[in-house]
Amino acid sequence: MDLDALRKIGYGMYVIGARKGEQLNAQIANTVFQITSEPATVAVSINKKNLTNEYIKASRVFSASILHEATPLLYIGNFGFRSGRDTDKLKGVNYKIGVTKSPIFLDHATAYLEAEVIQDIDVGTHTIFIGRIVATEVLNDEACMTYDYYHQVKKGTTPKTAPSYIPGDKGGN
Amino acid sequence: MDLDALRKIGYGMYVIGARKGEQLNAQIANTVFQITSEPATVAVSINKKNLTNEYIKASRVFSASILHEATPLLYIGNFGFRSGRDTDKLKGVNYKIGVTKSPIFLDHATAYLEAEVIQDIDVGTHTIFIGRIVATEVLNDEACMTYDYYHQVKKGTTPKTAPSYIPGDKGGN
């Protein structure tokens, strides 16, 4: 079966901020989407192997900083291609602590949201966390980075732990 | 709370094809996304009030035709701003029947996929259907329509039944 069709699905690019007590972590995700409008809820799909998954399960909160188009590839790589188990991803990166006490990343964001998890759904390799929005802010009018732009223009790659990994993609773990 | 930040979330635009026995229907959705890569699964969020929801629950299959950027607003309006309960949305529209016997809409698609539902999740006003991909095809290299392009360039609107409706949006039901 030709899975190239899955590359046509549209996404944005996000830094997901998470905590477990006072410990903070973050990772890149592209599968953030609104679920209902009343109340306003969003979902994010996170690999069970990822530290962020463990942190969200522990604290029941997360943030999503929505990246703009001009975000440098190195900034994404810092969050996306290594594990918070091996390194402090937040070292040298600007962030603020939100109302959920999750870290929020402002350097290349056009907006952010914070959510409290109301449901988590086991979907095999990943967990879908559904969160009720508790805070949001629009930061500027910059164009949002699309996942397609990240691949086509920025020449970014996808790690194997991403929901949208397709066999044959280059990319780290 | 300023929900404008939710407008920054990135999506594509899709025609979701559904059936109940031999009865066919379709609707527009923007919340389609890949959930896992092994096996390849996708999710779609559909309002419980929609006929498409009833049909997917009955047949346990759906298709998603991924719209390209040049899709006319009228084509989207045909599927998106009226109910299959009142009108035959497929009348006068080209489609083919896929391996799941769901209708697939080729006129303005760049690719399509078909899925068998393996899980459906009640999230209040909407159901998230998670489907295992059983067929896909890339049709051409046209740029995909993003939800942002639909709003900004095509001046499209969002019905109140959409997951991504934000109070204050214009748009039908």
GROMACS .gro file of C-alpha atoms in nm:
model
  346
    1MET     CA    1   0.000   0.000   0.000
    2ASP     CA    2   0.129   0.343  -0.096
    3LEU     CA    3   0.137   0.545   0.225
    4ASP     CA    4   0.252   0.860   0.044
    5ALA     CA    5  -0.109   0.978   0.053
    6LEU     CA    6  -0.065   1.025   0.429
    7ARG     CA    7   0.197   1.290   0.356
    8LYS     CA    8  -0.084   1.504   0.216
    9ILE     CA    9  -0.256   1.538   0.551
   10GLY     CA   10  -0.223   1.894   0.679
   11TYR     CA   11  -0.076   1.984   1.016
   12GLY     CA   12   0.091   2.269   1.199
   13MET     CA   13   0.408   2.248   1.408
   14TYR     CA   14   0.403   2.279   1.787
   15VAL     CA   15   0.629   2.266   2.090
   16ILE     CA   16   0.443   2.064   2.353
   17GLY     CA   17   0.543   2.171   2.705
   18ALA     CA   18   0.499   1.926   2.992
   19ARG     CA   19   0.591   1.885   3.356
   20LYS     CA   20   0.600   1.626   3.631
   21GLY     CA   21   0.606   1.811   3.960
   22GLU     CA   22   0.882   2.066   3.910
   23GLN     CA   23   1.055   1.874   3.630
   24LEU     CA   24   0.998   2.028   3.288
   25ASN     CA   25   1.025   1.887   2.938
   26ALA     CA   26   0.915   1.966   2.585
   27GLN     CA   27   0.893   1.801   2.245
   28ILE     CA   28   0.784   1.879   1.891
   29ALA     CA   29   0.446   1.753   1.774
   30ASN     CA   30   0.244   1.807   1.461
   31THR     CA   31  -0.079   1.633   1.564
   32VAL     CA   32  -0.257   1.901   1.763
   33PHE     CA   33  -0.617   1.969   1.670
   34GLN     CA   34  -0.938   2.109   1.808
   35ILE     CA   35  -1.190   1.845   1.915
   36THR     CA   36  -1.495   2.037   2.031
   37SER     CA   37  -1.582   2.404   2.052
   38GLU     CA   38  -1.819   2.383   2.348
   39PRO     CA   39  -1.625   2.345   2.570
   40ALA     CA   40  -1.310   2.429   2.376
   41THR     CA   41  -1.096   2.116   2.374
   42VAL     CA   42  -0.786   2.011   2.183
   43ALA     CA   43  -0.615   1.677   2.132
   44VAL     CA   44  -0.250   1.591   2.098
   45SER     CA   45  -0.104   1.251   2.008
   46ILE     CA   46   0.219   1.160   2.191
   47ASN     CA   47   0.431   0.846   2.159
   48LYS     CA   48   0.424   0.634   2.475
   49LYS     CA   49   0.803   0.606   2.467
   50ASN     CA   50   0.843   0.981   2.501
   51LEU     CA   51   0.920   1.147   2.833
   52THR     CA   52   0.652   1.406   2.751
   53ASN     CA   53   0.392   1.128   2.757
   54GLU     CA   54   0.501   1.025   3.109
   55TYR     CA   55   0.496   1.388   3.226
   56ILE     CA   56   0.148   1.465   3.086
   57LYS     CA   57   0.010   1.148   3.244
   58ALA     CA   58   0.156   1.256   3.578
   59SER     CA   59   0.053   1.624   3.580
   60ARG     CA   60  -0.262   1.607   3.359
   61VAL     CA   61  -0.168   1.936   3.190
   62PHE     CA   62   0.022   2.046   2.879
   63SER     CA   63   0.097   2.353   2.670
   64ALA     CA   64   0.125   2.389   2.293
   65SER     CA   65   0.331   2.674   2.150
   66ILE     CA   66   0.234   2.722   1.785
   67LEU     CA   67   0.547   2.775   1.574
   68HIS     CA   68   0.569   3.040   1.303
   69GLU     CA   69   0.703   2.975   0.955
   70ALA     CA   70   1.046   3.130   1.012
   71THR     CA   71   1.133   2.903   1.306
   72PRO     CA   72   1.494   2.784   1.258
   73LEU     CA   73   1.543   2.414   1.198
   74LEU     CA   74   1.795   2.404   1.484
   75TYR     CA   75   1.530   2.527   1.726
   76ILE     CA   76   1.300   2.242   1.620
   77GLY     CA   77   1.585   1.992   1.630
   78ASN     CA   78   1.662   2.084   1.990
   79PHE     CA   79   1.315   1.970   2.097
   80GLY     CA   80   1.248   1.709   1.835
   81PHE     CA   81   1.541   1.480   1.784
   82ARG     CA   82   1.663   1.396   2.129
   83SER     CA   83   1.509   1.282   2.456
   84GLY     CA   84   1.458   1.481   2.774
   85ARG     CA   85   1.586   1.170   2.951
   86ASP     CA   86   1.938   1.236   2.819
   87THR     CA   87   1.952   1.613   2.812
   88ASP     CA   88   1.785   1.923   2.956
   89LYS     CA   89   1.609   2.052   2.644
   90LEU     CA   90   1.510   2.373   2.821
   91LYS     CA   91   1.869   2.481   2.888
   92GLY     CA   92   1.943   2.800   2.696
   93VAL     CA   93   1.587   2.829   2.565
   94ASN     CA   94   1.348   3.108   2.667
   95TYR     CA   95   1.025   2.997   2.827
   96LYS     CA   96   0.769   3.117   3.076
   97ILE     CA   97   0.561   2.917   3.321
   98GLY     CA   98   0.189   2.924   3.245
   99VAL     CA   99  -0.121   2.895   3.462
  100THR     CA  100  -0.093   2.515   3.441
  101LYS     CA  101   0.274   2.551   3.544
  102SER     CA  102   0.369   2.405   3.205
  103PRO     CA  103   0.656   2.568   3.018
  104ILE     CA  104   0.553   2.791   2.724
  105PHE     CA  105   0.801   2.871   2.447
  106LEU     CA  106   0.779   3.223   2.311
  107ASP     CA  107   1.087   3.265   2.089
  108HIS     CA  108   0.928   3.138   1.767
  109ALA     CA  109   0.562   3.107   1.859
  110THR     CA  110   0.272   3.293   1.702
  111ALA     CA  111   0.031   3.181   1.974
  112TYR     CA  112   0.006   2.930   2.254
  113LEU     CA  113  -0.253   2.740   2.451
  114GLU     CA  114  -0.263   2.554   2.780
  115ALA     CA  115  -0.493   2.263   2.857
  116GLU     CA  116  -0.602   2.035   3.140
  117VAL     CA  117  -0.634   1.671   3.035
  118ILE     CA  118  -0.991   1.541   3.062
  119GLN     CA  119  -0.943   1.213   2.875
  120ASP     CA  120  -0.649   1.004   2.758
  121ILE     CA  121  -0.695   0.741   2.495
  122ASP     CA  122  -0.466   0.446   2.437
  123VAL     CA  123  -0.418   0.403   2.062
  124GLY     CA  124  -0.136   0.148   2.059
  125THR     CA  125   0.204   0.312   2.021
  126HIS     CA  126   0.061   0.655   2.112
  127THR     CA  127  -0.169   0.823   2.362
  128ILE     CA  128  -0.421   1.084   2.252
  129PHE     CA  129  -0.455   1.340   2.529
  130ILE     CA  130  -0.772   1.547   2.515
  131GLY     CA  131  -0.745   1.871   2.704
  132ARG     CA  132  -0.985   2.146   2.801
  133ILE     CA  133  -0.836   2.482   2.708
  134VAL     CA  134  -0.765   2.692   3.017
  135ALA     CA  135  -0.546   2.967   2.872
  136THR     CA  136  -0.447   3.099   2.530
  137GLU     CA  137  -0.267   3.399   2.385
  138VAL     CA  138  -0.205   3.525   2.035
  139LEU     CA  139   0.147   3.668   2.025
  140ASN     CA  140   0.178   3.806   1.670
  141ASP     CA  141   0.050   3.781   1.314
  142GLU     CA  142   0.332   3.568   1.174
  143ALA     CA  143   0.229   3.289   0.937
  144CYS     CA  144   0.215   2.952   1.110
  145MET     CA  145   0.456   2.684   1.002
  146THR     CA  146   0.280   2.397   0.831
  147TYR     CA  147   0.416   2.045   0.847
  148ASP     CA  148   0.437   2.054   0.468
  149TYR     CA  149   0.646   2.372   0.478
  150TYR     CA  150   0.874   2.211   0.736
  151HIS     CA  151   0.936   1.921   0.496
  152GLN     CA  152   0.935   2.096   0.159
  153VAL     CA  153   1.102   2.428   0.235
  154LYS     CA  154   1.293   2.371   0.556
  155LYS     CA  155   1.389   2.016   0.452
  156GLY     CA  156   1.299   1.892   0.797
  157THR     CA  157   1.263   1.523   0.876
  158THR     CA  158   1.037   1.314   1.099
  159PRO     CA  159   1.156   1.089   1.382
  160LYS     CA  160   1.032   0.730   1.396
  161THR     CA  161   0.842   0.799   1.717
  162ALA     CA  162   0.612   1.055   1.549
  163PRO     CA  163   0.251   0.957   1.469
  164SER     CA  164   0.313   1.077   1.114
  165TYR     CA  165   0.634   0.882   1.055
  166ILE     CA  166   0.617   0.697   0.724
  167PRO     CA  167   0.864   0.413   0.659
  168GLY     CA  168   1.134   0.537   0.425
  169ASP     CA  169   1.155   0.883   0.583
  170LYS     CA  170   1.497   0.988   0.692
  171GLY     CA  171   1.518   1.118   1.044
  172GLY     CA  172   1.649   1.052   1.391
  173ASN     CA  173   1.480   0.890   1.686
  174MET     CA  174  -1.052   3.376   2.724
  175ASP     CA  175  -0.924   3.467   2.378
  176LEU     CA  176  -0.993   3.165   2.160
  177ASP     CA  177  -0.833   3.328   1.854
  178ALA     CA  178  -0.522   3.125   1.929
  179LEU     CA  179  -0.716   2.817   1.822
  180ARG     CA  180  -0.739   2.965   1.472
  181LYS     CA  181  -0.364   2.916   1.445
  182ILE     CA  182  -0.388   2.539   1.461
  183GLY     CA  183  -0.301   2.390   1.122
  184TYR     CA  184  -0.530   2.158   0.929
  185GLY     CA  185  -0.603   2.038   0.578
  186MET     CA  186  -0.946   2.015   0.413
  187TYR     CA  187  -1.114   1.683   0.340
  188VAL     CA  188  -1.433   1.535   0.201
  189ILE     CA  189  -1.528   1.250   0.432
  190GLY     CA  190  -1.722   0.979   0.247
  191ALA     CA  191  -1.952   0.750   0.445
  192ARG     CA  192  -2.216   0.486   0.388
  193LYS     CA  193  -2.487   0.295   0.572
  194GLY     CA  194  -2.564  -0.013   0.368
  195GLU     CA  195  -2.612   0.125   0.016
  196GLN     CA  196  -2.693   0.480   0.132
  197LEU     CA  197  -2.407   0.723   0.072
  198ASN     CA  198  -2.323   1.059   0.223
  199ALA     CA  199  -2.030   1.296   0.256
  200GLN     CA  200  -1.926   1.602   0.451
  201ILE     CA  201  -1.635   1.841   0.482
  202ALA     CA  202  -1.395   1.796   0.774
  203ASN     CA  203  -1.067   1.958   0.866
  204THR     CA  204  -0.972   1.740   1.163
  205VAL     CA  205  -0.813   1.441   0.995
  206PHE     CA  206  -0.474   1.335   1.125
  207GLN     CA  207  -0.244   1.039   1.147
  208ILE     CA  208  -0.244   0.864   1.486
  209THR     CA  209   0.012   0.586   1.457
  210SER     CA  210   0.244   0.468   1.182
  211GLU     CA  211   0.257   0.101   1.281
  212PRO     CA  212  -0.011   0.011   1.190
  213ALA     CA  213  -0.101   0.319   0.985
  214THR     CA  214  -0.407   0.473   1.148
  215VAL     CA  215  -0.586   0.804   1.109
  216ALA     CA  216  -0.846   0.983   1.318
  217VAL     CA  217  -1.134   1.205   1.215
  218SER     CA  218  -1.360   1.406   1.447
  219ILE     CA  219  -1.727   1.419   1.341
  220ASN     CA  220  -2.016   1.598   1.510
  221LYS     CA  221  -2.272   1.357   1.658
  222LYS     CA  222  -2.554   1.553   1.495
  223ASN     CA  223  -2.417   1.485   1.147
  224LEU     CA  224  -2.556   1.211   0.925
  225THR     CA  225  -2.197   1.112   0.846
  226ASN     CA  226  -2.148   1.021   1.212
  227GLU     CA  227  -2.450   0.789   1.202
  228TYR     CA  228  -2.328   0.630   0.877
  229ILE     CA  229  -1.971   0.569   1.000
  230LYS     CA  230  -2.104   0.415   1.322
  231ALA     CA  231  -2.322   0.181   1.113
  232SER     CA  232  -2.069   0.074   0.849
  233ARG     CA  233  -1.743   0.114   1.047
  234VAL     CA  234  -1.565   0.253   0.739
  235PHE     CA  235  -1.495   0.595   0.591
  236SER     CA  236  -1.296   0.763   0.317
  237ALA     CA  237  -1.112   1.096   0.320
  238SER     CA  238  -1.050   1.276  -0.010
  239ILE     CA  239  -0.776   1.534   0.044
  240LEU     CA  240  -0.869   1.859  -0.131
  241HIS     CA  241  -0.624   2.062  -0.336
  242GLU     CA  242  -0.578   2.436  -0.304
  243ALA     CA  243  -0.778   2.532  -0.613
  244THR     CA  244  -1.098   2.356  -0.497
  245PRO     CA  245  -1.392   2.592  -0.566
  246LEU     CA  246  -1.577   2.726  -0.264
  247LEU     CA  247  -1.903   2.604  -0.416
  248TYR     CA  248  -1.773   2.248  -0.421
  249ILE     CA  249  -1.693   2.270  -0.051
  250GLY     CA  250  -2.027   2.440   0.022
  251ASN     CA  251  -2.216   2.154  -0.140
  252PHE     CA  252  -2.073   1.910   0.115
  253GLY     CA  253  -2.022   2.142   0.406
  254PHE     CA  254  -2.318   2.366   0.465
  255ARG     CA  255  -2.618   2.140   0.432
  256SER     CA  256  -2.725   1.803   0.565
  257GLY     CA  257  -2.749   1.474   0.377
  258ARG     CA  258  -3.082   1.432   0.559
  259ASP     CA  259  -3.236   1.709   0.345
  260THR     CA  260  -3.059   1.661   0.016
  261ASP     CA  261  -2.861   1.409  -0.185
  262LYS     CA  262  -2.516   1.570  -0.169
  263LEU     CA  263  -2.375   1.321  -0.419
  264LYS     CA  264  -2.613   1.423  -0.697
  265GLY     CA  265  -2.417   1.576  -0.984
  266VAL     CA  266  -2.083   1.509  -0.816
  267ASN     CA  267  -1.826   1.262  -0.949
  268TYR     CA  268  -1.727   0.984  -0.716
  269LYS     CA  269  -1.609   0.628  -0.724
  270ILE     CA  270  -1.676   0.345  -0.481
  271GLY     CA  271  -1.369   0.227  -0.294
  272VAL     CA  272  -1.268  -0.106  -0.141
  273THR     CA  273  -1.463  -0.015   0.174
  274LYS     CA  274  -1.761   0.069  -0.052
  275SER     CA  275  -1.732   0.429   0.070
  276PRO     CA  276  -1.764   0.706  -0.189
  277ILE     CA  277  -1.437   0.872  -0.293
  278PHE     CA  278  -1.439   1.219  -0.449
  279LEU     CA  279  -1.184   1.270  -0.724
  280ASP     CA  280  -1.275   1.605  -0.884
  281HIS     CA  281  -1.064   1.823  -0.655
  282ALA     CA  282  -0.859   1.571  -0.458
  283THR     CA  283  -0.483   1.536  -0.456
  284ALA     CA  284  -0.498   1.200  -0.274
  285TYR     CA  285  -0.743   0.988  -0.082
  286LEU     CA  286  -0.747   0.721   0.185
  287GLU     CA  287  -0.993   0.463   0.309
  288ALA     CA  288  -1.008   0.329   0.662
  289GLU     CA  289  -1.181   0.068   0.876
  290VAL     CA  290  -1.283   0.198   1.218
  291ILE     CA  291  -1.102   0.022   1.503
  292GLN     CA  292  -1.205   0.257   1.785
  293ASP     CA  293  -1.459   0.533   1.834
  294ILE     CA  294  -1.424   0.777   2.117
  295ASP     CA  295  -1.704   0.985   2.263
  296VAL     CA  296  -1.574   1.337   2.324
  297GLY     CA  297  -1.898   1.517   2.404
  298THR     CA  298  -2.045   1.688   2.098
  299HIS     CA  299  -1.819   1.488   1.864
  300THR     CA  300  -1.697   1.135   1.803
  301ILE     CA  301  -1.334   1.067   1.716
  302PHE     CA  302  -1.322   0.771   1.479
  303ILE     CA  303  -0.986   0.597   1.460
  304GLY     CA  304  -0.942   0.398   1.144
  305ARG     CA  305  -0.683   0.155   1.014
  306ILE     CA  306  -0.580   0.256   0.663
  307VAL     CA  307  -0.682  -0.008   0.409
  308ALA     CA  308  -0.634   0.182   0.082
  309THR     CA  309  -0.472   0.505  -0.037
  310GLU     CA  310  -0.385   0.669  -0.366
  311VAL     CA  311  -0.192   0.981  -0.459
  312LEU     CA  312  -0.372   1.139  -0.756
  313ASN     CA  313  -0.152   1.437  -0.847
  314ASP     CA  314   0.105   1.683  -0.717
  315GLU     CA  315  -0.132   1.976  -0.655
  316ALA     CA  316  -0.075   2.171  -0.335
  317CYS     CA  317  -0.315   2.069  -0.059
  318MET     CA  318  -0.565   2.321   0.065
  319THR     CA  319  -0.495   2.426   0.420
  320TYR     CA  320  -0.772   2.534   0.653
  321ASP     CA  321  -0.595   2.867   0.684
  322TYR     CA  322  -0.594   2.912   0.304
  323TYR     CA  323  -0.965   2.827   0.299
  324HIS     CA  324  -1.030   3.107   0.548
  325GLN     CA  325  -0.778   3.369   0.441
  326VAL     CA  326  -0.774   3.335   0.062
  327LYS     CA  327  -1.098   3.161  -0.024
  328LYS     CA  328  -1.289   3.354   0.246
  329GLY     CA  329  -1.456   3.032   0.354
  330THR     CA  330  -1.646   3.003   0.681
  331THR     CA  331  -1.695   2.734   0.946
  332PRO     CA  332  -2.032   2.583   1.044
  333LYS     CA  333  -2.126   2.567   1.411
  334THR     CA  334  -2.113   2.186   1.404
  335ALA     CA  335  -1.742   2.179   1.320
  336PRO     CA  336  -1.490   2.088   1.594
  337SER     CA  337  -1.300   2.403   1.504
  338TYR     CA  338  -1.596   2.643   1.520
  339ILE     CA  339  -1.509   2.946   1.730
  340PRO     CA  340  -1.790   3.165   1.864
  341GLY     CA  341  -1.809   3.481   1.651
  342ASP     CA  342  -1.732   3.301   1.325
  343LYS     CA  343  -1.978   3.361   1.051
  344GLY     CA  344  -2.106   3.047   0.885
  345GLY     CA  345  -2.407   2.825   0.834
  346ASN     CA  346  -2.510   2.516   1.022
   0.00000   0.00000   0.00000
